[in-house]
Amino acid sequence: MTKKLVSMGHEVNHKKISRIMRENGLNSVVRRKKYSPEVYERRRLLKETVPENVLQRNFYSPTPRTIFVTDITYLYTSDGVYYLNIIEDLYNREIVAWKIGASPDSYLCVETVRLLAETVDLSDAIIHSDQGSSYTSYEYRDFLLSLGVTQSCSDVGECWDNAAMESFNSILKTEGFYAKWTKKRFKECKIPSQEVFERVRNFILYYNNFRLKKDLGDLSPTMFLEKYPFGRI
């Protein structure tokens, strides 16, 4: 307000203006900050240090269990919305780990990687995701670092940077959900959560073991891995 009055040619002191406004109940309402300055600074640094896009849309992996993509998709149920975090191996497009949670937070993402780490040595592996807050959180990044994983992130607003994972999400929804319940019923939360969860489990088993993929020579992901266990010819 003082600067505005000065720009209009008035010579005034900011303390006087503050007093007049206070006496007349004209003080502006300032929105309180939700977090401390330290938290905001930490968040700023977090955004400035997002891992680079290592994959650069190259979704080819010559050897199994070395390069992975991951993403979170929505599960609409009559009991509320849940979140499915999935990790896919780019070598044979197999879903190697997945977990459902009530929140798309860093805990869900960390626990999904933890499931994978129980069966796979992830040292020197690459895991690629978008720049969702769960994937760029310190908790998730620190956990990957502790496993020796190189983290890769899509560029902002570039969904094609994670096209391989988006492709599976589309297949899951179209063949797994819409074909069984119709898109309308699924999106309108008509299906109980336990039915949706069971459908996820069964569809991933079907996808990994029986659904043939043209890119894999008309083999399923597990068939391809059995035929070429040490890498592509």
PDB file of C-alpha atoms in Angstrom:
ATOM      1  CA  MET A   1       0.000   0.000   0.000  1.00  0.00           C
ATOM      2  CA  THR A   2       2.860   2.373   0.821  1.00  0.00           C
ATOM      3  CA  LYS A   3       4.464   1.760  -2.560  1.00  0.00           C
ATOM      4  CA  LYS A   4       1.133   2.361  -4.271  1.00  0.00           C
ATOM      5  CA  LEU A   5       0.712   5.735  -2.526  1.00  0.00           C
ATOM      6  CA  VAL A   6       4.282   6.731  -3.325  1.00  0.00           C
ATOM      7  CA  SER A   7       3.704   5.895  -6.989  1.00  0.00           C
ATOM      8  CA  MET A   8       0.731   8.311  -6.858  1.00  0.00           C
ATOM      9  CA  GLY A   9       2.967  11.135  -5.636  1.00  0.00           C
ATOM     10  CA  HIS A  10       2.402  10.913  -1.856  1.00  0.00           C
ATOM     11  CA  GLU A  11       5.340  11.014   0.530  1.00  0.00           C
ATOM     12  CA  VAL A  12       4.400   8.595   3.303  1.00  0.00           C
ATOM     13  CA  ASN A  13       6.144   6.302   5.761  1.00  0.00           C
ATOM     14  CA  HIS A  14       5.271   2.608   5.789  1.00  0.00           C
ATOM     15  CA  LYS A  15       4.864   2.624   9.565  1.00  0.00           C
ATOM     16  CA  LYS A  16       2.232   5.381   9.368  1.00  0.00           C
ATOM     17  CA  ILE A  17       0.331   3.507   6.675  1.00  0.00           C
ATOM     18  CA  SER A  18       0.451   0.345   8.735  1.00  0.00           C
ATOM     19  CA  ARG A  19      -0.931   2.192  11.777  1.00  0.00           C
ATOM     20  CA  ILE A  20      -3.776   3.814   9.825  1.00  0.00           C
ATOM     21  CA  MET A  21      -4.773   0.533   8.242  1.00  0.00           C
ATOM     22  CA  ARG A  22      -4.656  -1.260  11.593  1.00  0.00           C
ATOM     23  CA  GLU A  23      -6.804   1.408  13.318  1.00  0.00           C
ATOM     24  CA  ASN A  24      -9.408   1.200  10.576  1.00  0.00           C
ATOM     25  CA  GLY A  25      -9.458  -2.562  10.293  1.00  0.00           C
ATOM     26  CA  LEU A  26      -7.963  -2.508   6.812  1.00  0.00           C
ATOM     27  CA  ASN A  27      -5.061  -4.913   7.311  1.00  0.00           C
ATOM     28  CA  SER A  28      -4.856  -7.452   4.538  1.00  0.00           C
ATOM     29  CA  VAL A  29      -5.415 -11.100   5.313  1.00  0.00           C
ATOM     30  CA  VAL A  30      -2.213 -13.057   4.759  1.00  0.00           C
ATOM     31  CA  ARG A  31      -2.521 -16.762   4.056  1.00  0.00           C
ATOM     32  CA  ARG A  32      -0.576 -18.658   6.675  1.00  0.00           C
ATOM     33  CA  LYS A  33       2.151 -20.912   5.384  1.00  0.00           C
ATOM     34  CA  LYS A  34       1.409 -24.577   5.936  1.00  0.00           C
ATOM     35  CA  TYR A  35       5.014 -25.575   6.514  1.00  0.00           C
ATOM     36  CA  SER A  36       8.147 -24.081   8.007  1.00  0.00           C
ATOM     37  CA  PRO A  37      10.659 -22.209   5.795  1.00  0.00           C
ATOM     38  CA  GLU A  38      12.983 -25.220   6.117  1.00  0.00           C
ATOM     39  CA  VAL A  39      10.378 -27.531   4.618  1.00  0.00           C
ATOM     40  CA  TYR A  40       9.756 -25.190   1.683  1.00  0.00           C
ATOM     41  CA  GLU A  41      13.498 -24.939   1.061  1.00  0.00           C
ATOM     42  CA  ARG A  42      13.792 -28.724   1.157  1.00  0.00           C
ATOM     43  CA  ARG A  43      10.981 -29.033  -1.376  1.00  0.00           C
ATOM     44  CA  ARG A  44      12.616 -26.457  -3.647  1.00  0.00           C
ATOM     45  CA  LEU A  45      15.884 -28.373  -3.600  1.00  0.00           C
ATOM     46  CA  LEU A  46      13.968 -31.592  -4.255  1.00  0.00           C
ATOM     47  CA  LYS A  47      12.527 -30.192  -7.489  1.00  0.00           C
ATOM     48  CA  GLU A  48      15.900 -28.862  -8.582  1.00  0.00           C
ATOM     49  CA  THR A  49      17.598 -32.242  -8.160  1.00  0.00           C
ATOM     50  CA  VAL A  50      15.143 -34.529  -9.977  1.00  0.00           C
ATOM     51  CA  PRO A  51      17.031 -37.485 -11.538  1.00  0.00           C
ATOM     52  CA  GLU A  52      17.738 -37.135 -15.259  1.00  0.00           C
ATOM     53  CA  ASN A  53      15.913 -39.039 -17.983  1.00  0.00           C
ATOM     54  CA  VAL A  54      18.362 -41.901 -18.473  1.00  0.00           C
ATOM     55  CA  LEU A  55      16.141 -43.958 -20.802  1.00  0.00           C
ATOM     56  CA  GLN A  56      15.278 -41.168 -23.266  1.00  0.00           C
ATOM     57  CA  ARG A  57      12.389 -43.304 -24.573  1.00  0.00           C
ATOM     58  CA  ASN A  58      14.689 -46.250 -25.300  1.00  0.00           C
ATOM     59  CA  PHE A  59      12.557 -49.093 -23.924  1.00  0.00           C
ATOM     60  CA  TYR A  60      14.922 -51.863 -24.970  1.00  0.00           C
ATOM     61  CA  SER A  61      16.761 -54.014 -22.434  1.00  0.00           C
ATOM     62  CA  PRO A  62      19.287 -56.633 -23.672  1.00  0.00           C
ATOM     63  CA  THR A  63      19.343 -58.601 -20.422  1.00  0.00           C
ATOM     64  CA  PRO A  64      16.685 -59.593 -17.868  1.00  0.00           C
ATOM     65  CA  ARG A  65      16.180 -57.843 -14.541  1.00  0.00           C
ATOM     66  CA  THR A  66      18.345 -54.807 -15.318  1.00  0.00           C
ATOM     67  CA  ILE A  67      16.050 -52.051 -16.630  1.00  0.00           C
ATOM     68  CA  PHE A  68      12.583 -51.445 -15.209  1.00  0.00           C
ATOM     69  CA  VAL A  69       9.723 -48.986 -15.625  1.00  0.00           C
ATOM     70  CA  THR A  70       7.130 -48.191 -12.997  1.00  0.00           C
ATOM     71  CA  ASP A  71       3.900 -46.241 -12.627  1.00  0.00           C
ATOM     72  CA  ILE A  72       0.804 -45.792 -10.471  1.00  0.00           C
ATOM     73  CA  THR A  73      -2.710 -46.243 -11.840  1.00  0.00           C
ATOM     74  CA  TYR A  74      -6.143 -45.731 -10.274  1.00  0.00           C
ATOM     75  CA  LEU A  75      -8.454 -48.514  -9.142  1.00  0.00           C
ATOM     76  CA  TYR A  76     -12.055 -47.306  -8.879  1.00  0.00           C
ATOM     77  CA  THR A  77     -14.143 -49.372  -6.460  1.00  0.00           C
ATOM     78  CA  SER A  78     -17.399 -49.087  -4.557  1.00  0.00           C
ATOM     79  CA  ASP A  79     -15.285 -48.853  -1.384  1.00  0.00           C
ATOM     80  CA  GLY A  80     -13.278 -45.886  -2.630  1.00  0.00           C
ATOM     81  CA  VAL A  81     -10.358 -45.209  -4.938  1.00  0.00           C
ATOM     82  CA  TYR A  82      -7.199 -47.294  -4.522  1.00  0.00           C
ATOM     83  CA  TYR A  83      -3.840 -47.100  -6.227  1.00  0.00           C
ATOM     84  CA  LEU A  84      -1.883 -49.814  -8.023  1.00  0.00           C
ATOM     85  CA  ASN A  85       1.874 -49.398  -8.296  1.00  0.00           C
ATOM     86  CA  ILE A  86       3.462 -51.652 -10.910  1.00  0.00           C
ATOM     87  CA  ILE A  87       7.047 -52.443 -11.925  1.00  0.00           C
ATOM     88  CA  GLU A  88       7.698 -53.912 -15.373  1.00  0.00           C
ATOM     89  CA  ASP A  89      10.913 -55.507 -16.672  1.00  0.00           C
ATOM     90  CA  LEU A  90      11.704 -54.005 -20.086  1.00  0.00           C
ATOM     91  CA  TYR A  91      13.554 -57.170 -21.153  1.00  0.00           C
ATOM     92  CA  ASN A  92      10.437 -59.312 -21.500  1.00  0.00           C
ATOM     93  CA  ARG A  93       7.704 -56.857 -20.417  1.00  0.00           C
ATOM     94  CA  GLU A  94       6.927 -58.986 -17.386  1.00  0.00           C
ATOM     95  CA  ILE A  95       5.204 -57.453 -14.364  1.00  0.00           C
ATOM     96  CA  VAL A  96       7.788 -58.304 -11.724  1.00  0.00           C
ATOM     97  CA  ALA A  97       6.301 -56.482  -8.717  1.00  0.00           C
ATOM     98  CA  TRP A  98       3.061 -54.737  -7.824  1.00  0.00           C
ATOM     99  CA  LYS A  99       1.264 -53.466  -4.770  1.00  0.00           C
ATOM    100  CA  ILE A 100      -2.097 -51.853  -4.009  1.00  0.00           C
ATOM    101  CA  GLY A 101      -2.471 -49.045  -1.477  1.00  0.00           C
ATOM    102  CA  ALA A 102      -5.001 -46.530  -0.223  1.00  0.00           C
ATOM    103  CA  SER A 103      -2.651 -43.645  -1.051  1.00  0.00           C
ATOM    104  CA  PRO A 104      -0.286 -43.024  -3.995  1.00  0.00           C
ATOM    105  CA  ASP A 105       2.480 -42.041  -1.594  1.00  0.00           C
ATOM    106  CA  SER A 106       6.187 -42.784  -1.341  1.00  0.00           C
ATOM    107  CA  TYR A 107       5.482 -45.678   1.039  1.00  0.00           C
ATOM    108  CA  LEU A 108       3.559 -47.519  -1.690  1.00  0.00           C
ATOM    109  CA  CYS A 109       6.390 -47.007  -4.174  1.00  0.00           C
ATOM    110  CA  VAL A 110       9.118 -47.987  -1.714  1.00  0.00           C
ATOM    111  CA  GLU A 111       7.287 -51.157  -0.675  1.00  0.00           C
ATOM    112  CA  THR A 112       6.783 -52.196  -4.307  1.00  0.00           C
ATOM    113  CA  VAL A 113      10.508 -51.898  -4.963  1.00  0.00           C
ATOM    114  CA  ARG A 114      11.149 -53.760  -1.717  1.00  0.00           C
ATOM    115  CA  LEU A 115       9.063 -56.684  -3.024  1.00  0.00           C
ATOM    116  CA  LEU A 116      11.185 -56.750  -6.166  1.00  0.00           C
ATOM    117  CA  ALA A 117      14.419 -56.530  -4.186  1.00  0.00           C
ATOM    118  CA  GLU A 118      13.444 -59.684  -2.272  1.00  0.00           C
ATOM    119  CA  THR A 119      13.916 -61.757  -5.427  1.00  0.00           C
ATOM    120  CA  VAL A 120      16.174 -59.639  -7.649  1.00  0.00           C
ATOM    121  CA  ASP A 121      19.615 -58.125  -7.059  1.00  0.00           C
ATOM    122  CA  LEU A 122      18.973 -54.517  -8.047  1.00  0.00           C
ATOM    123  CA  SER A 123      22.522 -53.236  -7.772  1.00  0.00           C
ATOM    124  CA  ASP A 124      23.363 -51.344 -11.005  1.00  0.00           C
ATOM    125  CA  ALA A 125      19.764 -51.684 -12.222  1.00  0.00           C
ATOM    126  CA  ILE A 126      17.764 -48.761 -13.671  1.00  0.00           C
ATOM    127  CA  ILE A 127      14.223 -47.937 -12.569  1.00  0.00           C
ATOM    128  CA  HIS A 128      12.368 -45.332 -14.638  1.00  0.00           C
ATOM    129  CA  SER A 129       9.228 -43.429 -13.624  1.00  0.00           C
ATOM    130  CA  ASP A 130       7.492 -40.125 -14.173  1.00  0.00           C
ATOM    131  CA  GLN A 131       8.122 -37.128 -11.920  1.00  0.00           C
ATOM    132  CA  GLY A 132       5.238 -37.832  -9.562  1.00  0.00           C
ATOM    133  CA  SER A 133       5.851 -36.583  -6.029  1.00  0.00           C
ATOM    134  CA  SER A 134       6.026 -40.160  -4.721  1.00  0.00           C
ATOM    135  CA  TYR A 135       8.856 -41.048  -7.091  1.00  0.00           C
ATOM    136  CA  THR A 136      10.802 -37.843  -6.506  1.00  0.00           C
ATOM    137  CA  SER A 137      10.430 -37.956  -2.713  1.00  0.00           C
ATOM    138  CA  TYR A 138      13.531 -38.265  -0.566  1.00  0.00           C
ATOM    139  CA  GLU A 139      12.206 -41.514   0.924  1.00  0.00           C
ATOM    140  CA  TYR A 140      11.932 -43.209  -2.472  1.00  0.00           C
ATOM    141  CA  ARG A 141      15.147 -41.776  -3.862  1.00  0.00           C
ATOM    142  CA  ASP A 142      17.136 -42.708  -0.762  1.00  0.00           C
ATOM    143  CA  PHE A 143      15.768 -46.260  -0.855  1.00  0.00           C
ATOM    144  CA  LEU A 144      16.801 -46.739  -4.484  1.00  0.00           C
ATOM    145  CA  LEU A 145      20.208 -45.319  -3.667  1.00  0.00           C
ATOM    146  CA  SER A 146      20.604 -47.797  -0.794  1.00  0.00           C
ATOM    147  CA  LEU A 147      19.977 -50.647  -3.256  1.00  0.00           C
ATOM    148  CA  GLY A 148      22.474 -49.340  -5.792  1.00  0.00           C
ATOM    149  CA  VAL A 149      19.720 -48.486  -8.281  1.00  0.00           C
ATOM    150  CA  THR A 150      20.076 -45.726 -10.869  1.00  0.00           C
ATOM    151  CA  GLN A 151      16.878 -43.697 -10.916  1.00  0.00           C
ATOM    152  CA  SER A 152      15.538 -42.260 -14.160  1.00  0.00           C
ATOM    153  CA  CYS A 153      12.628 -39.807 -14.490  1.00  0.00           C
ATOM    154  CA  SER A 154      10.520 -38.673 -17.431  1.00  0.00           C
ATOM    155  CA  ASP A 155      10.627 -35.040 -18.445  1.00  0.00           C
ATOM    156  CA  VAL A 156       7.767 -32.902 -17.110  1.00  0.00           C
ATOM    157  CA  GLY A 157       4.538 -33.364 -19.040  1.00  0.00           C
ATOM    158  CA  GLU A 158       5.982 -36.002 -21.381  1.00  0.00           C
ATOM    159  CA  CYS A 159       3.824 -39.110 -20.955  1.00  0.00           C
ATOM    160  CA  TRP A 160       5.575 -40.777 -23.915  1.00  0.00           C
ATOM    161  CA  ASP A 161       8.762 -40.893 -21.824  1.00  0.00           C
ATOM    162  CA  ASN A 162       7.134 -43.771 -19.936  1.00  0.00           C
ATOM    163  CA  ALA A 163       5.178 -45.225 -22.858  1.00  0.00           C
ATOM    164  CA  ALA A 164       6.032 -48.851 -22.078  1.00  0.00           C
ATOM    165  CA  MET A 165       4.434 -48.638 -18.660  1.00  0.00           C
ATOM    166  CA  GLU A 166       1.484 -46.618 -19.954  1.00  0.00           C
ATOM    167  CA  SER A 167       0.919 -49.369 -22.517  1.00  0.00           C
ATOM    168  CA  PHE A 168       0.475 -51.995 -19.816  1.00  0.00           C
ATOM    169  CA  ASN A 169      -1.870 -49.733 -17.845  1.00  0.00           C
ATOM    170  CA  SER A 170      -4.028 -49.405 -20.959  1.00  0.00           C
ATOM    171  CA  ILE A 171      -4.054 -53.169 -21.499  1.00  0.00           C
ATOM    172  CA  LEU A 172      -4.980 -53.801 -17.866  1.00  0.00           C
ATOM    173  CA  LYS A 173      -7.885 -51.366 -17.999  1.00  0.00           C
ATOM    174  CA  THR A 174      -9.201 -52.387 -21.424  1.00  0.00           C
ATOM    175  CA  GLU A 175      -8.794 -56.165 -21.226  1.00  0.00           C
ATOM    176  CA  GLY A 176      -8.828 -56.614 -17.470  1.00  0.00           C
ATOM    177  CA  PHE A 177     -11.490 -54.183 -16.265  1.00  0.00           C
ATOM    178  CA  TYR A 178     -13.626 -52.790 -19.103  1.00  0.00           C
ATOM    179  CA  ALA A 179     -14.058 -56.138 -20.873  1.00  0.00           C
ATOM    180  CA  LYS A 180     -15.363 -57.673 -17.650  1.00  0.00           C
ATOM    181  CA  TRP A 181     -17.438 -54.856 -16.146  1.00  0.00           C
ATOM    182  CA  THR A 182     -17.606 -52.156 -18.883  1.00  0.00           C
ATOM    183  CA  LYS A 183     -15.762 -48.860 -18.629  1.00  0.00           C
ATOM    184  CA  LYS A 184     -18.848 -47.070 -17.284  1.00  0.00           C
ATOM    185  CA  ARG A 185     -19.402 -49.411 -14.332  1.00  0.00           C
ATOM    186  CA  PHE A 186     -15.709 -49.436 -13.436  1.00  0.00           C
ATOM    187  CA  LYS A 187     -15.267 -45.645 -13.591  1.00  0.00           C
ATOM    188  CA  GLU A 188     -18.488 -45.071 -11.670  1.00  0.00           C
ATOM    189  CA  CYS A 189     -17.137 -47.177  -8.784  1.00  0.00           C
ATOM    190  CA  LYS A 190     -19.733 -49.933  -9.050  1.00  0.00           C
ATOM    191  CA  ILE A 191     -17.406 -52.855  -8.285  1.00  0.00           C
ATOM    192  CA  PRO A 192     -16.399 -53.937  -4.722  1.00  0.00           C
ATOM    193  CA  SER A 193     -12.712 -53.486  -3.969  1.00  0.00           C
ATOM    194  CA  GLN A 194     -12.082 -57.178  -3.307  1.00  0.00           C
ATOM    195  CA  GLU A 195     -13.358 -58.065  -6.783  1.00  0.00           C
ATOM    196  CA  VAL A 196     -11.120 -55.416  -8.347  1.00  0.00           C
ATOM    197  CA  PHE A 197      -8.077 -56.575  -6.359  1.00  0.00           C
ATOM    198  CA  GLU A 198      -8.688 -60.190  -7.336  1.00  0.00           C
ATOM    199  CA  ARG A 199      -9.077 -59.140 -10.965  1.00  0.00           C
ATOM    200  CA  VAL A 200      -5.706 -57.341 -10.820  1.00  0.00           C
ATOM    201  CA  ARG A 201      -4.023 -60.430  -9.382  1.00  0.00           C
ATOM    202  CA  ASN A 202      -5.527 -62.806 -11.930  1.00  0.00           C
ATOM    203  CA  PHE A 203      -4.928 -60.538 -14.904  1.00  0.00           C
ATOM    204  CA  ILE A 204      -1.239 -60.039 -14.062  1.00  0.00           C
ATOM    205  CA  LEU A 205      -0.833 -63.827 -13.804  1.00  0.00           C
ATOM    206  CA  TYR A 206      -2.538 -64.214 -17.183  1.00  0.00           C
ATOM    207  CA  TYR A 207      -0.519 -61.390 -18.747  1.00  0.00           C
ATOM    208  CA  ASN A 208       2.821 -62.732 -17.546  1.00  0.00           C
ATOM    209  CA  ASN A 209       2.236 -66.399 -18.341  1.00  0.00           C
ATOM    210  CA  PHE A 210      -0.256 -66.720 -21.169  1.00  0.00           C
ATOM    211  CA  ARG A 211      -0.842 -63.475 -23.090  1.00  0.00           C
ATOM    212  CA  LEU A 212       1.276 -63.685 -26.250  1.00  0.00           C
ATOM    213  CA  LYS A 213       3.097 -60.554 -27.393  1.00  0.00           C
ATOM    214  CA  LYS A 214       4.089 -59.887 -31.001  1.00  0.00           C
ATOM    215  CA  ASP A 215       7.231 -58.011 -29.904  1.00  0.00           C
ATOM    216  CA  LEU A 216       8.358 -61.162 -28.072  1.00  0.00           C
ATOM    217  CA  GLY A 217       7.941 -63.434 -31.082  1.00  0.00           C
ATOM    218  CA  ASP A 218       4.412 -64.416 -30.100  1.00  0.00           C
ATOM    219  CA  LEU A 219       5.542 -65.604 -26.681  1.00  0.00           C
ATOM    220  CA  SER A 220       4.301 -64.556 -23.266  1.00  0.00           C
ATOM    221  CA  PRO A 221       6.759 -62.709 -20.995  1.00  0.00           C
ATOM    222  CA  THR A 222       7.594 -65.830 -18.966  1.00  0.00           C
ATOM    223  CA  MET A 223       7.864 -67.990 -22.101  1.00  0.00           C
ATOM    224  CA  PHE A 224      10.314 -65.493 -23.575  1.00  0.00           C
ATOM    225  CA  LEU A 225      12.403 -65.496 -20.406  1.00  0.00           C
ATOM    226  CA  GLU A 226      12.477 -69.296 -20.374  1.00  0.00           C
ATOM    227  CA  LYS A 227      13.634 -69.365 -23.998  1.00  0.00           C
ATOM    228  CA  TYR A 228      16.208 -66.578 -23.613  1.00  0.00           C
ATOM    229  CA  PRO A 229      17.179 -66.578 -19.914  1.00  0.00           C
ATOM    230  CA  PHE A 230      20.551 -64.878 -20.392  1.00  0.00           C
ATOM    231  CA  GLY A 231      19.672 -62.133 -22.846  1.00  0.00           C
ATOM    232  CA  ARG A 232      18.427 -61.454 -26.353  1.00  0.00           C
ATOM    233  CA  ILE A 233      20.192 -63.027 -29.301  1.00  0.00           C
TER     234      ILE A 233
END
